[in-house]
PDB file of C-alpha atoms in Angstrom:
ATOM      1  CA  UNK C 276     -15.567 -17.305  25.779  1.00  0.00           C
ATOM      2  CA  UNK C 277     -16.197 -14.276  23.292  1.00  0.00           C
ATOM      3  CA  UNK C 278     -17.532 -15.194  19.915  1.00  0.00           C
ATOM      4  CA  UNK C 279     -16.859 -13.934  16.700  1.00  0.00           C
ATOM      5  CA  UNK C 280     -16.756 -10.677  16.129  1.00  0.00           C
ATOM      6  CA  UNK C 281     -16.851  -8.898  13.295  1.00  0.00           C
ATOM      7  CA  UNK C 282     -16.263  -4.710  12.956  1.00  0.00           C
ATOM      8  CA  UNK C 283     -17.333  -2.691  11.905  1.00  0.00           C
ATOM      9  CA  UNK C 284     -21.006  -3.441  12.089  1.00  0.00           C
ATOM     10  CA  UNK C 285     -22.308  -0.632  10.144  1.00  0.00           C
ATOM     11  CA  UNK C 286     -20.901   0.922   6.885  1.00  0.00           C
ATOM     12  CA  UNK C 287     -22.050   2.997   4.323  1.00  0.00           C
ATOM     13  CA  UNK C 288     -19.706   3.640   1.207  1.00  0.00           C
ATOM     14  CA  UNK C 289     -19.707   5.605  -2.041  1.00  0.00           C
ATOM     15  CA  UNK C 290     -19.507   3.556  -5.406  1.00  0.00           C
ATOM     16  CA  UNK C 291     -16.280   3.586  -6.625  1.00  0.00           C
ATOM     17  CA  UNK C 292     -14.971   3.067  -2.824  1.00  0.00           C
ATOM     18  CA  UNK C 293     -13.531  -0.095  -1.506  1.00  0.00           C
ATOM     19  CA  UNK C 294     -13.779  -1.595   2.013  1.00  0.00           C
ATOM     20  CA  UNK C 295     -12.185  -3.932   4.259  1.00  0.00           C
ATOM     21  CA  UNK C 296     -14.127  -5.554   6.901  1.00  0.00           C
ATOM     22  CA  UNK C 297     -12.643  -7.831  10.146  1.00  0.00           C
ATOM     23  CA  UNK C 298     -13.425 -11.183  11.493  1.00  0.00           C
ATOM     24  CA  UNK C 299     -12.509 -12.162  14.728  1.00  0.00           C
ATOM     25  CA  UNK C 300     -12.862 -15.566  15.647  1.00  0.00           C
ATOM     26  CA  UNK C 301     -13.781 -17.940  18.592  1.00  0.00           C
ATOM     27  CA  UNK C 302     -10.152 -18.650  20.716  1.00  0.00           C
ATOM     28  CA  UNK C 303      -8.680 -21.650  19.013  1.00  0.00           C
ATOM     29  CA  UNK C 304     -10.828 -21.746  15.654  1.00  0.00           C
ATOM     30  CA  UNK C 305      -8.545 -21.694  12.706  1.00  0.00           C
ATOM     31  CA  UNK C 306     -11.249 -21.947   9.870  1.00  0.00           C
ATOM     32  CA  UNK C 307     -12.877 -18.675   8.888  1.00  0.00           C
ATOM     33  CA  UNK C 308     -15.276 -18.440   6.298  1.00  0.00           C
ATOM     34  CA  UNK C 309     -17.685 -15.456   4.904  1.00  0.00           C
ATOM     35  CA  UNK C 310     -20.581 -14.879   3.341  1.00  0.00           C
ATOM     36  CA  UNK C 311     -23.184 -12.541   1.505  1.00  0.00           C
ATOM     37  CA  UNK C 312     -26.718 -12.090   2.195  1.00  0.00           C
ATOM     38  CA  UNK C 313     -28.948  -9.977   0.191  1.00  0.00           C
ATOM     39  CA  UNK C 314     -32.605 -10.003  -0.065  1.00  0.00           C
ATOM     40  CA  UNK C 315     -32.270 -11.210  -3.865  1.00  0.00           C
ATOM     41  CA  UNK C 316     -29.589 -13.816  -3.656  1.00  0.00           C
ATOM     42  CA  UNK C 317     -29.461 -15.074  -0.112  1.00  0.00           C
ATOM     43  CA  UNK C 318     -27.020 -16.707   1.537  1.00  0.00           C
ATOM     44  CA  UNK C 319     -23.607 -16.964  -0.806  1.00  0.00           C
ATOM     45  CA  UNK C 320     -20.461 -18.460   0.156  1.00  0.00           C
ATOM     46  CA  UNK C 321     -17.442 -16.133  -0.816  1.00  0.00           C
ATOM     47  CA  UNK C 322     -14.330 -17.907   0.589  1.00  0.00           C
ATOM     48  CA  UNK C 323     -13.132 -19.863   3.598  1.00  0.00           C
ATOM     49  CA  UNK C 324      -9.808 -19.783   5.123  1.00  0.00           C
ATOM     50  CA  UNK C 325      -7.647 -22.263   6.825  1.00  0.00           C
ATOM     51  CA  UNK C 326      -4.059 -21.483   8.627  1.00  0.00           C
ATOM     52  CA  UNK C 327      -3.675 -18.535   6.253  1.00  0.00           C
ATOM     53  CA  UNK C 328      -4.696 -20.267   3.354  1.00  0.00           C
ATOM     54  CA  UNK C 329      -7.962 -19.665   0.934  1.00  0.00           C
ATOM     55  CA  UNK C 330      -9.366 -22.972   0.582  1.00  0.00           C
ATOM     56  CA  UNK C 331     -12.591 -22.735  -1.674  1.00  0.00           C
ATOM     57  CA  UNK C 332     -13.673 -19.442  -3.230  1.00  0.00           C
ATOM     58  CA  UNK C 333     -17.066 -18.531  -4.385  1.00  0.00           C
ATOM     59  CA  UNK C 334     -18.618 -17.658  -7.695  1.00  0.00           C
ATOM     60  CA  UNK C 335     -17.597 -13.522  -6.757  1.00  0.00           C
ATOM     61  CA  UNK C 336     -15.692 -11.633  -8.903  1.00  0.00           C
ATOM     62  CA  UNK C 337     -12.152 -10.940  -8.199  1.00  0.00           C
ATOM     63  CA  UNK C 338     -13.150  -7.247  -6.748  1.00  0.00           C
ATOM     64  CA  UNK C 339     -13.756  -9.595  -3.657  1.00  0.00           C
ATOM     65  CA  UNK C 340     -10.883 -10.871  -1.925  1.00  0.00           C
ATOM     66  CA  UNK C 341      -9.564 -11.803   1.518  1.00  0.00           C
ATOM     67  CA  UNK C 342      -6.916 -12.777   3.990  1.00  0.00           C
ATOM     68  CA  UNK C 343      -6.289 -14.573   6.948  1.00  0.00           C
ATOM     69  CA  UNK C 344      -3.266 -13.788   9.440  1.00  0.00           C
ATOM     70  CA  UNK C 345      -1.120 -16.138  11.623  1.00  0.00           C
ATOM     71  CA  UNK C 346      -3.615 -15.387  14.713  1.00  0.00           C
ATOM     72  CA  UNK C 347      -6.286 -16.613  12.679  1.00  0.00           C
ATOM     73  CA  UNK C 348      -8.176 -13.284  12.261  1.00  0.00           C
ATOM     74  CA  UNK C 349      -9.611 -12.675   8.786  1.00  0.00           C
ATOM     75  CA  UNK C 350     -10.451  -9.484   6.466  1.00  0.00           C
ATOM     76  CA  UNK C 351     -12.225  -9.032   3.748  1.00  0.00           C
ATOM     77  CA  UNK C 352     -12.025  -6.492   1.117  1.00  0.00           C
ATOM     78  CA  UNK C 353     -13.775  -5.233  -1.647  1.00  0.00           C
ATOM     79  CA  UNK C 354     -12.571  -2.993  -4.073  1.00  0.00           C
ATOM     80  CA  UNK C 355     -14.723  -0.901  -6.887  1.00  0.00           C
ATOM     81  CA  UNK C 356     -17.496  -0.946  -4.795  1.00  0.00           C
ATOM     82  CA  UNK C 357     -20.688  -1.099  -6.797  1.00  0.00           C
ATOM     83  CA  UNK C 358     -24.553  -0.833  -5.843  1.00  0.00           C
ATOM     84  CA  UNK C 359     -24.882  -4.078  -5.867  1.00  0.00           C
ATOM     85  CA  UNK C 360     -22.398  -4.835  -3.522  1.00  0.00           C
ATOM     86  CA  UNK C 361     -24.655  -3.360  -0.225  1.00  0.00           C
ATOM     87  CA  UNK C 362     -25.177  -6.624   1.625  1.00  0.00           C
ATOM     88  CA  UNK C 363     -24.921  -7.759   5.110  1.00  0.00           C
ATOM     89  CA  UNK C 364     -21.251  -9.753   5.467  1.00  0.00           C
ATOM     90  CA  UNK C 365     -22.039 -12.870   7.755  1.00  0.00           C
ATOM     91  CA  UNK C 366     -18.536 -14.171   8.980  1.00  0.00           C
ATOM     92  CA  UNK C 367     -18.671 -17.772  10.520  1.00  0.00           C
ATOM     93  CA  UNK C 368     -15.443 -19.584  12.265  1.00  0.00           C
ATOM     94  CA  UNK C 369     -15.098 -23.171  13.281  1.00  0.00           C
ATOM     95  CA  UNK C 370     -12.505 -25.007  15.261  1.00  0.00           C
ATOM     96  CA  UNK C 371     -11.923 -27.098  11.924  1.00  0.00           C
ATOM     97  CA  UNK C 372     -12.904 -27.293   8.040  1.00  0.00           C
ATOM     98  CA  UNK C 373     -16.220 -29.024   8.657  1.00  0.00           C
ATOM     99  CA  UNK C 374     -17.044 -28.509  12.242  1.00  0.00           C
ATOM    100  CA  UNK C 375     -19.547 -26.643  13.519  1.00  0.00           C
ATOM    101  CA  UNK C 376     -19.382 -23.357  12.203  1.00  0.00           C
ATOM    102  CA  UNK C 377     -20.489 -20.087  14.881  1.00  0.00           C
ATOM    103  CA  UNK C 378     -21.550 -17.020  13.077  1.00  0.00           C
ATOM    104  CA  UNK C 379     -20.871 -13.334  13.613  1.00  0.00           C
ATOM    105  CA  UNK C 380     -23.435 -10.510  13.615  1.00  0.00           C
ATOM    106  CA  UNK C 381     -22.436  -9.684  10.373  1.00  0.00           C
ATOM    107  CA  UNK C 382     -21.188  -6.589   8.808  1.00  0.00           C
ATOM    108  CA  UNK C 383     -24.375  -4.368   6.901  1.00  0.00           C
ATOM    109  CA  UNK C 384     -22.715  -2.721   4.018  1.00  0.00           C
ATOM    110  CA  UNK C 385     -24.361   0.275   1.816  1.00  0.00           C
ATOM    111  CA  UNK C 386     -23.330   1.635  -1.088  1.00  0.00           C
ATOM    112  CA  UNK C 387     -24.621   4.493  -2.353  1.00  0.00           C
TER     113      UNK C 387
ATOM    114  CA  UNK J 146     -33.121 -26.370  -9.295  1.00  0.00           C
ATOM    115  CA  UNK J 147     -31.699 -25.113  -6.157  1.00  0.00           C
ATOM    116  CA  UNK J 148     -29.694 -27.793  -4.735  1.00  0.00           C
ATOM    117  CA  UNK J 149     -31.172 -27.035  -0.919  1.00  0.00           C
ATOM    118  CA  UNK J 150     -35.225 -26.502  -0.930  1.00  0.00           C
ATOM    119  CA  UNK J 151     -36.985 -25.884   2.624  1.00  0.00           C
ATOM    120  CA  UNK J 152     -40.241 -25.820   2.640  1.00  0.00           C
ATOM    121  CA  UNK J 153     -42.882 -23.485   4.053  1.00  0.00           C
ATOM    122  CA  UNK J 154     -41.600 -20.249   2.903  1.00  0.00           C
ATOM    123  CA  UNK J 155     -43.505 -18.706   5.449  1.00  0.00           C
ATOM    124  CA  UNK J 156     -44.994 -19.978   7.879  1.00  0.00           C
ATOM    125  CA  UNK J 157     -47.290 -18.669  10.909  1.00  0.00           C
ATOM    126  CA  UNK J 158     -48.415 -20.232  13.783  1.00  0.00           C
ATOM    127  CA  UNK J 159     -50.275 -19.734  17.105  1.00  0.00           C
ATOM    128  CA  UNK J 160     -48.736 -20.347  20.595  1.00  0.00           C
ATOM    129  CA  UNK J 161     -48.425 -23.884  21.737  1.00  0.00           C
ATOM    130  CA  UNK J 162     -48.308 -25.265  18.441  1.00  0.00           C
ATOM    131  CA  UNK J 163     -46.221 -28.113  16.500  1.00  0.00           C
ATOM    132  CA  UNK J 164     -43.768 -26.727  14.229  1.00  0.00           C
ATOM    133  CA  UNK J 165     -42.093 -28.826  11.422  1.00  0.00           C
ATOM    134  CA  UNK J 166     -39.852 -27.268   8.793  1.00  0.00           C
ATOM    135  CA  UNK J 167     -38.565 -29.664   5.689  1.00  0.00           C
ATOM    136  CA  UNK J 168     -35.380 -29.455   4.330  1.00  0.00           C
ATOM    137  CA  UNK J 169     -34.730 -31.381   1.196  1.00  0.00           C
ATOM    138  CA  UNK J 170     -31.685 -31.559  -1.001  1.00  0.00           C
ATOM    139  CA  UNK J 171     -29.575 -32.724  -3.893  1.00  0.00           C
ATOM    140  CA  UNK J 172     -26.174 -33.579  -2.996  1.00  0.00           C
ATOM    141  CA  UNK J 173     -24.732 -35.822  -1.444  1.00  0.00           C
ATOM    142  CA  UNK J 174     -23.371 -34.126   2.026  1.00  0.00           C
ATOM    143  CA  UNK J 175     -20.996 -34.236   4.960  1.00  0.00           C
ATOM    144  CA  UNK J 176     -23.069 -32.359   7.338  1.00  0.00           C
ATOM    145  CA  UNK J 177     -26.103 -30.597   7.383  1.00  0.00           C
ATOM    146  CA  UNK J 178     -26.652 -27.175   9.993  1.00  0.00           C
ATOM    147  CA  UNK J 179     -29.982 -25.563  10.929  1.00  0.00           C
ATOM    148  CA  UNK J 180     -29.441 -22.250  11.567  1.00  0.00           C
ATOM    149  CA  UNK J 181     -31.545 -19.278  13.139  1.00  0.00           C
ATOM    150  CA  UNK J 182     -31.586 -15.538  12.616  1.00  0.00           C
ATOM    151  CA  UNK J 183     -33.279 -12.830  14.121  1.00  0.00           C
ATOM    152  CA  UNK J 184     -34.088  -9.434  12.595  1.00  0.00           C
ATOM    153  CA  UNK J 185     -31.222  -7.623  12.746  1.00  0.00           C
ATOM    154  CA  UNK J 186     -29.032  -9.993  11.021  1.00  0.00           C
ATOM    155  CA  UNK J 187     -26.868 -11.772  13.117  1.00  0.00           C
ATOM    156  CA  UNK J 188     -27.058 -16.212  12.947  1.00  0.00           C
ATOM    157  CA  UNK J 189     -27.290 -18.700  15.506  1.00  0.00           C
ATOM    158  CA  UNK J 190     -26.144 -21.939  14.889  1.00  0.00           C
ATOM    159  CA  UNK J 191     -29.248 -24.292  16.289  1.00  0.00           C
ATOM    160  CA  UNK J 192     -28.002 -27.797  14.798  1.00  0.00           C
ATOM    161  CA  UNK J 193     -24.942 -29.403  12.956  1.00  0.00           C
ATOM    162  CA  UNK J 194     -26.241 -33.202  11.951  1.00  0.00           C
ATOM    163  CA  UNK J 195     -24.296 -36.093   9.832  1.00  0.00           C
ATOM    164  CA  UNK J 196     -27.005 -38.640  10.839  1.00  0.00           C
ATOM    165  CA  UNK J 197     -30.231 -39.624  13.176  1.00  0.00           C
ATOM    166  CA  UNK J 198     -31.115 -37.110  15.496  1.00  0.00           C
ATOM    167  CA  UNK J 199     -30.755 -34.100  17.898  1.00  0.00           C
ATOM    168  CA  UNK J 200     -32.895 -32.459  20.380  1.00  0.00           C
ATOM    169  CA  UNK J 201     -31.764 -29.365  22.573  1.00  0.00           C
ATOM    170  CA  UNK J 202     -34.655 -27.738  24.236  1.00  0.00           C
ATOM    171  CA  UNK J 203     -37.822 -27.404  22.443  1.00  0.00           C
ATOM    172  CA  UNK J 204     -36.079 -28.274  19.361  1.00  0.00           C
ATOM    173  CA  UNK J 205     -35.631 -31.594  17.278  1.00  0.00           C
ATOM    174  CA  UNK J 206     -33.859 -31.948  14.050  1.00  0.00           C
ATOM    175  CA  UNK J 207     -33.238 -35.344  12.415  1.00  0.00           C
ATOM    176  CA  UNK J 208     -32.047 -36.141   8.929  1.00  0.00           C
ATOM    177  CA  UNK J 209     -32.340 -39.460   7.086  1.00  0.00           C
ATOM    178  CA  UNK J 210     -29.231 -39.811   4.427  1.00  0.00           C
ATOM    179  CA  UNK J 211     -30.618 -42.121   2.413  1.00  0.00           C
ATOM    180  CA  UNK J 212     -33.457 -39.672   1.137  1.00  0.00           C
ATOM    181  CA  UNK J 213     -31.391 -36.554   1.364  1.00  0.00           C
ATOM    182  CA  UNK J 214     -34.414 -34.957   3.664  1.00  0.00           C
ATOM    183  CA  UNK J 215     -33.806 -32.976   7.215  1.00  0.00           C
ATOM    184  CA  UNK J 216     -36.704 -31.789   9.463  1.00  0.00           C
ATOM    185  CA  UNK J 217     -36.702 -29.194  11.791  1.00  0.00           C
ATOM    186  CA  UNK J 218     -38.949 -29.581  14.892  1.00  0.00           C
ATOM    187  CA  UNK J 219     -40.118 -27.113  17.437  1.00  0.00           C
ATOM    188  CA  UNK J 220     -42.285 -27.929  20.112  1.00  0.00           C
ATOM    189  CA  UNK J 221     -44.411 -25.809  22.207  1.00  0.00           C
ATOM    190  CA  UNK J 222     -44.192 -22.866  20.215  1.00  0.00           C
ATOM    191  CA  UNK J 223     -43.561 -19.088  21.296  1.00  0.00           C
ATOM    192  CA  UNK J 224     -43.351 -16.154  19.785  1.00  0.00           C
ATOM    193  CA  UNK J 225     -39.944 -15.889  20.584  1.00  0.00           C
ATOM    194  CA  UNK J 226     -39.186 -18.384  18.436  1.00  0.00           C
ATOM    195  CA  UNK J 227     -40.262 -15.856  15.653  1.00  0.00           C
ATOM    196  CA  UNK J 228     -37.141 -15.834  13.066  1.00  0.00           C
ATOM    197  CA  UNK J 229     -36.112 -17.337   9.870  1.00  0.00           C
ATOM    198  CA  UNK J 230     -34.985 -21.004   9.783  1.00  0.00           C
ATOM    199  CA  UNK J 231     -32.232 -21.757   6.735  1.00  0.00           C
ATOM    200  CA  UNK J 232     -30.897 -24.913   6.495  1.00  0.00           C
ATOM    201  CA  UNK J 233     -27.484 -25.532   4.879  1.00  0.00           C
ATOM    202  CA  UNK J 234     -25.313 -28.673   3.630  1.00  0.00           C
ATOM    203  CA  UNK J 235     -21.968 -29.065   3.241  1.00  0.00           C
ATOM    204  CA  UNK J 236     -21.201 -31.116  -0.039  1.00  0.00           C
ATOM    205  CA  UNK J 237     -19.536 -34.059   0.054  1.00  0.00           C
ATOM    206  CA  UNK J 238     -17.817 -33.025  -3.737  1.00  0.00           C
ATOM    207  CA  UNK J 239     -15.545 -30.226  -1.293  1.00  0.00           C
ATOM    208  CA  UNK J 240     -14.169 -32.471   1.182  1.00  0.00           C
ATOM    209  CA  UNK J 241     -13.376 -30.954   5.073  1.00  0.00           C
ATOM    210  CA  UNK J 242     -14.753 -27.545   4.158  1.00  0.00           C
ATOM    211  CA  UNK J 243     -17.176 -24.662   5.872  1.00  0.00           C
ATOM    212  CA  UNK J 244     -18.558 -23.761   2.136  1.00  0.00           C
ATOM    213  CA  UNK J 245     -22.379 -23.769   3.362  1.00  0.00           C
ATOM    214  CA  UNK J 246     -24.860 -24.039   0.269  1.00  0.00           C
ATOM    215  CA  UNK J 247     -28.070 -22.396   1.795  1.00  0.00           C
ATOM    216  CA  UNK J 248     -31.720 -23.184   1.935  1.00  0.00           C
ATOM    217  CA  UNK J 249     -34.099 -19.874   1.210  1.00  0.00           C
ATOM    218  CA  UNK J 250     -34.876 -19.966   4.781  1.00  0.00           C
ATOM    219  CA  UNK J 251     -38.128 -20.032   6.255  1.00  0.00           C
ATOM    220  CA  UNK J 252     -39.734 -17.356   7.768  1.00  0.00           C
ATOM    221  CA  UNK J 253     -41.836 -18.398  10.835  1.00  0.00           C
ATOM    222  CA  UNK J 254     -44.242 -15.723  12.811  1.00  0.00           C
ATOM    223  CA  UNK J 255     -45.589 -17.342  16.219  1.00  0.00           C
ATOM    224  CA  UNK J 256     -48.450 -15.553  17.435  1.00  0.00           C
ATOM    225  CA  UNK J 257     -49.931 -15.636  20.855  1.00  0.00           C
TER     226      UNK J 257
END
């Protein structure tokens, strides 16, 4: 069974830009949720998803939004990008809210 | 405060040897994960634990509830086993959710 996958991997932007990254998830998991690492902050939660719906959101401004689609797939998408922005993207699905969640490789984002 | 302290930081060791790794925090939770990553970015899921304990491998986590305290065991150490180990809860306060508050992470070097 594949696992999730999230595209692109790599990505570097200009500020100003904005960006839309993809989460696949594992066959039959309907809860997405994503997440910010930098080496300042750590780990952040930024929203989760269930059956097309944004359950929770994170402290992020509203240049940060996302979506999730009948198949369960999820983007992301940042818009204004600032310097501050240039993170990796962790994306994490799980068959349910509050099961055990399986994370993608993430998505490195630079901003320059 | 953070609400989720692990404790080393850092923490090296030489091949062979015990490994603990605390985990301490201030909510109450729903579930608690231990989770792995590599350089390079991408997570592993090691443990998801509501109560007692789990082994898989050369690894043993257990949590005890009442004093809101998880450990993180590895035996016979390698250097494979070189990563950083974050530890994240899922609050009670947002019901069925995947909104992970995060640990720092620890980073452990095995030598051999």
């Amino acid at each position: 069974k594949a696992g999730v996958t999230q595209t692109p991997r790599y990505l570097i932007k200009t500020r100003g830009q904005q960006v839309t990254l993809s989460c696949s998830p594992i066959s039959g998991h309907r809860s997405v949720s994503w997440y910010q690492q930098t080496p300042g902050q750590g780990l952040q939660f930024l929203f989760e998803y269930f059956s097309e719906t944004q359950r929770n959101k994170g402290n992020f401004p509203g240049r940060f939004s996302g979506r999730q689609f009948s198949n369960s797939r999820s983007e992301m998408n940042v818009s204004t990008l600032e310097l501050g922005d240039s993170a990796l993207y962790l994306c994490a699905s799980s068959l349910d809210p509050g099961g055990e969640a399986f994370f993608g490789q993430g998505t490195r984002l630079t901003v320059v | 405060k953070n609400e989720v302290e692990q404790s080393p930081q850092n923490l090296t060791a030489q091949e062979g040897e015990f490994i603990t790794i605390n985990c301490s925090y201030s909510v109450g939770i729903s579930a608690l994960h231990w989770l792995q990553q590599h350089p390079g970015g991408g997570i592993v899921s090691l443990f998801m634990l509501s109560s007692g304990k789990k082994k898989h491998g050369r690894l043993i986590a257990t949590i005890n509830i009442q004093e809101k305290h998880s450990s993180l065991h590895i035996t016979a150490s390698h250097p494979r086993d070189s990563a950083v180990y974050i530890c994240a809860v899922i609050a009670l306060y947002g019901g069925a959710t995947n909104k992970l508050i995060f640990g720092t992470g620890t980073l452990l070097a095995v030598q051999p």
